[in-house]
Coordinates of C-alpha atoms in Angstrom, one line a residue:
M1 CA -31.8 22.7 -87.9
Q2 CA -31.4 23.9 -84.5
E3 CA -35.4 24.4 -84.1
E4 CA -35.8 20.6 -85.2
S5 CA -32.9 19.1 -82.1
Q6 CA -34.9 21.8 -79.3
A7 CA -38.1 20.1 -79.6
G8 CA -36.3 16.4 -79.6
L9 CA -35.5 17.7 -76.1
P10 CA -37.6 17.4 -73.0
R11 CA -39.4 20.9 -71.6
L12 CA -38.1 20.9 -68.3
F13 CA -34.7 21.3 -69.4
L14 CA -35.4 23.4 -72.5
H15 CA -37.1 25.9 -70.0
Q16 CA -33.7 25.4 -68.1
V17 CA -31.5 26.4 -70.9
V18 CA -33.5 29.3 -72.1
N19 CA -34.4 30.7 -68.4
P20 CA -30.8 30.8 -66.4
Q21 CA -32.3 31.8 -63.2
F22 CA -34.9 29.2 -62.9
N23 CA -32.5 26.8 -63.2
V24 CA -30.6 27.6 -60.2
Q25 CA -34.1 27.6 -58.1
S26 CA -35.3 24.6 -59.6
L27 CA -31.8 22.6 -58.3
I28 CA -32.0 24.1 -54.7
M29 CA -35.8 23.0 -54.9
Q30 CA -35.0 19.4 -56.1
R31 CA -31.9 18.6 -53.7
M32 CA -34.3 20.1 -50.6
L33 CA -37.0 17.9 -51.6
V34 CA -34.4 14.8 -52.1
A35 CA -33.4 15.4 -48.7
C36 CA -36.5 15.6 -46.6
L37 CA -37.3 12.6 -48.1
Y38 CA -34.1 10.5 -47.3
T39 CA -34.7 11.9 -43.9
L40 CA -38.3 10.2 -43.3
A41 CA -37.3 7.3 -45.2
T42 CA -34.8 6.8 -42.7
G43 CA -36.5 7.6 -39.7
L44 CA -33.4 9.8 -38.5
P45 CA -33.3 13.1 -36.5
V46 CA -33.4 16.2 -38.8
L47 CA -31.5 18.5 -37.0
G48 CA -28.0 18.3 -34.6
Q49 CA -26.9 14.7 -36.4
L50 CA -23.3 14.4 -35.0
T51 CA -20.9 11.3 -35.5
I52 CA -19.0 10.2 -33.6
T53 CA -15.9 8.2 -34.9
N54 CA -12.1 7.0 -34.2
P55 CA -9.7 7.3 -37.1
D56 CA -7.4 5.2 -35.7
E57 CA -10.2 2.4 -36.5
T58 CA -10.5 0.5 -39.7
S59 CA -14.1 -1.0 -38.2
P60 CA -16.8 -0.8 -41.3
P61 CA -18.9 1.8 -41.2
S62 CA -22.3 0.0 -39.9
N63 CA -20.2 0.3 -36.4
V64 CA -20.3 4.1 -36.6
R65 CA -22.1 5.8 -33.2
Q66 CA -24.4 8.1 -33.9
V67 CA -25.1 10.7 -31.0
S68 CA -28.1 13.2 -31.7
L69 CA -26.8 16.8 -29.8
S70 CA -31.3 17.6 -29.6
T71 CA -30.9 14.7 -26.7
A72 CA -29.4 14.5 -23.5
T73 CA -28.2 11.2 -22.5
P74 CA -29.2 10.9 -19.1
A75 CA -27.1 9.6 -16.2
S76 CA -27.2 6.5 -14.8
P77 CA -29.1 5.7 -11.4
L78 CA -26.8 4.1 -8.6
V79 CA -28.9 0.7 -8.0
N80 CA -30.4 -0.6 -4.7
T81 CA -27.3 1.1 -3.2
P82 CA -28.7 3.2 -0.4
A83 CA -27.0 7.0 0.4
S84 CA -25.6 5.9 4.4
A85 CA -24.2 3.1 2.8
Q86 CA -23.0 5.1 -0.1
R87 CA -21.2 8.0 2.7
I88 CA -19.7 5.2 4.9
K89 CA -17.8 3.8 1.9
S90 CA -16.3 7.3 1.3
Q91 CA -15.5 7.8 5.2
Q92 CA -11.9 8.7 5.5
L93 CA -10.0 6.9 8.8
R94 CA -7.2 8.6 10.8
I95 CA -5.1 5.9 12.9
R96 CA -2.6 7.1 15.3
V97 CA 0.2 4.9 15.1
Q98 CA 3.2 5.2 18.7
F99 CA 5.7 2.7 19.0
L100 CA 7.1 1.8 22.0
E101 CA 10.3 -0.3 22.7
V102 CA 9.9 -0.6 26.6
D103 CA 12.5 -3.2 29.0
Q104 CA 11.3 -5.9 30.4
I105 CA 10.5 -4.3 33.4
T106 CA 8.3 -1.7 31.9
R107 CA 6.6 -4.6 29.8
E108 CA 5.0 -6.5 33.2
A109 CA 4.7 -3.5 35.1
I110 CA 2.5 -2.6 32.5
Y111 CA 0.6 -5.8 31.4
A112 CA 0.7 -6.1 35.5
G113 CA -1.5 -2.9 35.5
L114 CA -4.2 -4.2 32.7
G115 CA -4.9 -7.1 34.3
A116 CA -4.7 -10.8 33.5
D117 CA -8.8 -10.1 32.0
A118 CA -7.9 -7.6 29.6
L119 CA -5.5 -9.2 28.1
R120 CA -5.2 -12.3 25.1
T121 CA -2.7 -14.2 23.9
S122 CA -2.8 -16.6 21.0
T123 CA 0.1 -18.7 19.7
Y124 CA 0.5 -20.5 16.5
L125 CA 3.2 -23.0 14.9
P126 CA 3.4 -22.9 11.4
P127 CA 3.5 -26.3 9.8
T128 CA 6.5 -28.0 8.5
K129 CA 7.3 -29.1 5.6
S130 CA 10.7 -30.9 4.6
P131 CA 12.8 -30.4 1.6
G132 CA 12.3 -32.5 -1.3
S133 CA 9.2 -34.4 0.6
D134 CA 7.1 -33.7 -3.0
S135 CA 9.3 -35.5 -5.5
E136 CA 8.5 -38.2 -7.0
T137 CA 11.2 -39.1 -9.4
L138 CA 14.7 -38.1 -10.0
A139 CA 13.6 -35.3 -12.6
D140 CA 11.5 -33.7 -10.1
F141 CA 14.3 -33.7 -7.5
P142 CA 15.3 -30.3 -6.7
T143 CA 18.7 -29.0 -7.0
E144 CA 18.3 -26.0 -4.8
S145 CA 19.1 -26.2 -1.0
D146 CA 17.5 -23.5 2.0
A147 CA 18.1 -23.7 5.2
V148 CA 14.4 -22.4 7.4
T149 CA 14.1 -22.4 10.9
R150 CA 10.2 -22.2 12.1
T151 CA 9.7 -21.0 15.7
T152 CA 5.9 -20.9 17.7
A153 CA 4.6 -17.1 16.8
L154 CA 2.7 -15.6 19.5
V155 CA 0.9 -12.1 19.4
T156 CA -0.6 -10.2 22.4
Q157 CA -3.6 -7.8 22.2
A158 CA -5.6 -5.8 24.6
V159 CA -8.4 -2.8 24.1
L160 CA -7.7 0.6 26.1
N161 CA -9.2 2.8 27.5
T162 CA -7.9 6.9 27.5
A163 CA -7.3 6.4 31.1
E164 CA -5.1 3.2 30.5
V165 CA -3.0 4.8 27.7
A166 CA -1.8 7.5 29.5
G167 CA -0.4 5.4 32.2
I168 CA 1.2 3.1 29.8
L169 CA 2.9 6.4 28.1
K170 CA 4.0 7.6 31.9
M171 CA 5.3 4.5 32.7
T172 CA 7.5 4.2 29.4
E173 CA 8.6 8.0 29.8
S174 CA 9.7 7.4 33.2
S175 CA 11.8 4.6 32.3
N176 CA 15.2 5.3 31.5
S177 CA 15.6 2.3 28.8
S178 CA 12.6 2.8 27.2
I179 CA 11.5 4.6 24.0
I180 CA 8.5 6.2 22.9
A181 CA 8.6 7.0 18.9
D182 CA 5.0 8.6 17.6
A183 CA 4.3 7.9 13.4
P184 CA 2.9 10.0 11.2
N185 CA -1.0 9.8 11.1
L186 CA -2.2 7.3 8.3
L187 CA -5.0 8.7 6.4
L188 CA -7.1 5.7 4.6
L189 CA -10.1 4.9 2.7
N190 CA -12.9 2.8 4.8
D191 CA -12.2 -0.6 4.1
S192 CA -8.9 -0.2 3.1
K193 CA -5.3 -1.3 3.3
I194 CA -2.3 1.2 4.5
E195 CA 1.4 0.0 4.9
L196 CA 3.7 2.1 6.9
T197 CA 7.7 0.5 6.5
D198 CA 10.5 1.2 8.2
M199 CA 13.1 -0.8 6.5
I200 CA 16.8 -0.4 6.0
Q201 CA 18.9 -2.8 3.7
R202 CA 22.1 -5.0 4.4
P203 CA 24.8 -6.2 2.4
F204 CA 26.2 -9.4 2.8
V205 CA 28.9 -11.3 0.7
V206 CA 27.2 -14.7 -0.1
N207 CA 28.9 -16.2 -3.3
H208 CA 32.2 -15.4 -5.8
E209 CA 31.5 -15.8 -9.4
K210 CA 34.5 -15.7 -12.1
Q211 CA 34.3 -12.7 -14.3
G212 CA 37.0 -12.6 -16.7
D213 CA 40.2 -13.1 -15.0
E214 CA 38.9 -12.2 -11.7
I215 CA 36.7 -13.7 -9.0
K216 CA 34.2 -11.0 -7.2
P217 CA 32.4 -11.5 -4.9
V218 CA 28.6 -11.1 -5.0
L219 CA 26.4 -9.3 -2.6
Q220 CA 22.8 -10.3 -1.9
H221 CA 20.5 -7.3 0.1
I222 CA 18.5 -8.5 3.3
D223 CA 15.7 -6.0 4.1
E224 CA 15.4 -5.6 8.1
G225 CA 13.2 -3.3 10.4
T226 CA 9.7 -3.1 10.2
R227 CA 6.4 -3.4 8.2
L228 CA 2.9 -2.4 9.8
G229 CA 0.1 -3.1 7.7
I230 CA -3.9 -2.1 8.6
I231 CA -6.7 -2.7 7.4
A232 CA -9.6 -0.4 8.9
K233 CA -13.4 0.0 8.5
L234 CA -16.2 1.7 10.6
G235 CA -18.6 -0.9 11.7
P236 CA -22.3 -1.4 12.3
S237 CA -23.2 1.0 15.3
A238 CA -25.7 -1.0 17.0
G239 CA -28.0 1.5 18.2
S240 CA -25.2 3.3 20.2
S241 CA -24.4 7.0 19.6
M242 CA -20.5 6.3 19.6
E243 CA -18.4 5.4 16.2
Q244 CA -17.2 1.7 16.5
F245 CA -14.4 0.6 14.2
Q246 CA -12.9 -3.1 13.4
I247 CA -9.8 -2.9 12.6
G248 CA -6.8 -5.5 11.9
C249 CA -3.0 -5.1 11.9
E250 CA -0.2 -7.3 10.5
I251 CA 3.2 -6.4 11.6
V252 CA 6.4 -8.0 9.8
S253 CA 9.4 -7.9 11.6
R254 CA 12.9 -8.6 9.7
R255 CA 15.9 -9.2 11.9
V256 CA 19.5 -10.4 11.4
I257 CA 20.4 -12.7 14.7
E258 CA 23.1 -14.4 13.5
T259 CA 25.8 -13.9 10.5
R260 CA 28.2 -17.0 10.5
T261 CA 31.1 -17.1 8.4
D262 CA 31.3 -19.9 5.9
F263 CA 34.2 -20.9 2.9
L264 CA 33.3 -21.6 -0.6
F265 CA 35.1 -23.9 -2.3
G266 CA 36.1 -24.9 -6.0
H267 CA 37.3 -21.2 -7.2
G268 CA 41.2 -21.7 -6.7
T269 CA 43.7 -22.9 -4.9
K270 CA 42.3 -21.3 -2.3
P271 CA 38.8 -21.7 -0.2
L272 CA 37.1 -18.0 -0.3
K273 CA 35.1 -15.9 2.8
I274 CA 31.7 -15.7 2.4
Q275 CA 28.9 -14.7 5.1
I276 CA 25.7 -16.3 6.0
P277 CA 22.8 -14.2 7.3
Q278 CA 20.2 -16.2 9.7
L279 CA 17.8 -13.9 8.8
Q280 CA 14.7 -14.1 11.7
V281 CA 10.9 -13.2 10.0
T282 CA 8.1 -13.1 12.6
T283 CA 4.7 -12.0 11.2
A284 CA 1.7 -11.1 13.6
R285 CA -1.8 -10.8 12.9
A286 CA -4.7 -9.5 15.7
T287 CA -8.1 -7.7 14.8
A288 CA -10.1 -6.0 17.3
N289 CA -13.9 -4.3 17.5
L290 CA -13.6 -0.7 19.6
T291 CA -15.5 2.4 19.9
S292 CA -14.6 5.6 19.9
G293 CA -12.1 6.6 22.0
Q294 CA -10.6 3.2 22.4
T295 CA -7.0 1.9 21.5
L296 CA -5.6 -1.2 20.4
L297 CA -2.1 -2.4 21.6
V298 CA -0.6 -5.2 20.0
D299 CA 2.5 -6.9 21.3
P300 CA 4.5 -9.0 18.2
H301 CA 6.5 -10.5 20.9
V302 CA 9.6 -9.1 18.6
T303 CA 12.6 -8.7 21.1
S304 CA 15.7 -6.7 19.9
T305 CA 19.0 -5.1 21.7
R306 CA 20.1 -1.6 22.3
S307 CA 22.7 0.3 23.7
F308 CA 22.1 3.2 26.1
R309 CA 24.3 5.8 27.2
S310 CA 24.0 7.5 30.6
E311 CA 26.3 9.6 32.2
T312 CA 26.9 10.7 36.0
S313 CA 29.2 13.0 37.3
V314 CA 29.9 14.8 40.7
P315 CA 28.1 17.9 41.7
F316 CA 29.7 20.8 40.2
F317 CA 32.7 19.8 39.3
G318 CA 31.2 17.9 36.5
K319 CA 29.9 21.3 34.9
L320 CA 33.5 23.0 35.0
P321 CA 34.5 23.4 31.3
Y322 CA 37.6 21.8 30.1
V323 CA 38.0 19.7 33.9
G324 CA 34.5 18.7 34.2
R325 CA 34.5 15.7 32.0
S326 CA 37.4 14.6 35.2
F327 CA 34.3 14.4 37.3
K328 CA 31.9 12.2 35.2
N329 CA 31.6 8.6 34.7
V330 CA 30.2 7.5 31.4
A331 CA 28.7 3.8 31.3
V332 CA 27.3 2.4 28.0
T333 CA 24.6 -0.6 28.9
T334 CA 22.8 -2.7 26.8
H335 CA 18.7 -3.8 27.3
D336 CA 16.2 -6.1 25.4
Q337 CA 13.7 -4.1 24.5
H338 CA 9.9 -5.3 23.5
L339 CA 8.6 -3.5 20.6
V340 CA 4.5 -2.5 21.8
I341 CA 2.7 -1.0 19.0
L342 CA -0.8 1.2 20.1
L343 CA -3.0 2.4 17.6
H344 CA -5.9 5.0 17.8
P345 CA -8.6 5.0 14.9
E346 CA -10.9 7.5 14.1
S347 CA -13.1 9.1 11.3
V348 CA -12.7 11.9 9.2
Q349 CA -16.0 13.9 9.6
D350 CA -16.8 15.4 5.8
K351 CA -16.6 19.3 6.1

């Protein structure tokens, strides 16, 4: 009975049952043969097969990206980008900024020394627009009120050499009512923008609102100060060995020129006192082409008032301790100062 059942089985299977060692070797050979045939049929690389997947993705297996470890991916070359253009684009520029606050006498002396041919003054009057002029129906009528004062904006600029800059600084230092302030050097990439801000916040009580049973004031903080924006880039050399710069600057001055007191009605039996600040915003823009060593002077025609303390004393007696105060005279004077900005561009050489 056992011999008849064995005779009905395939001969290879019978041989595997009788010889176990041959059974293991045959299975290994069959699997290697199947793997080789599958590789040749699909055209995939035999060695170094790597599958990169994202466990968070729910895409079907057909979107799996396969990368062969035996083949390196070449880097994509830069198309139509010369090496000189790449170097100029990544070039760093350094802008040295100096803020001058000069009185009217020093300002006139500076411009008289430069001469009329070196100066260029431009004026601009922004267009006026009446509130509610775009309203065609009552539904479009604005419910907010505003108070806008528009004035003509002026800016004076000049391109200076090293000797002219030294003369301006000397005249400013010799004036008792003028100030020179050096700002940090600004580093920026070629053809990019950088800003230098000197702002403070001033609070004003502009409204009152009811909170529970109490009426509390509403504060509005207004930024006051100066913001300087600079855009600079290396320009074409035009056959010259000296570096060429193209520079543009925007000066925004925010000043509260007056604070008016008014009253708010409708929050009780007595009117509430509020503050109405009058903010003056002046924007001046200038552009120029400079060579290495030249400086751009920009005067945005911004005026501020500053107090100066001067002290005079009797010789010898004024220096005596304790009693010297009786021989000193201290005076406080106010002067109108004009803002003048000097911009010194230079390129940062690659090391």
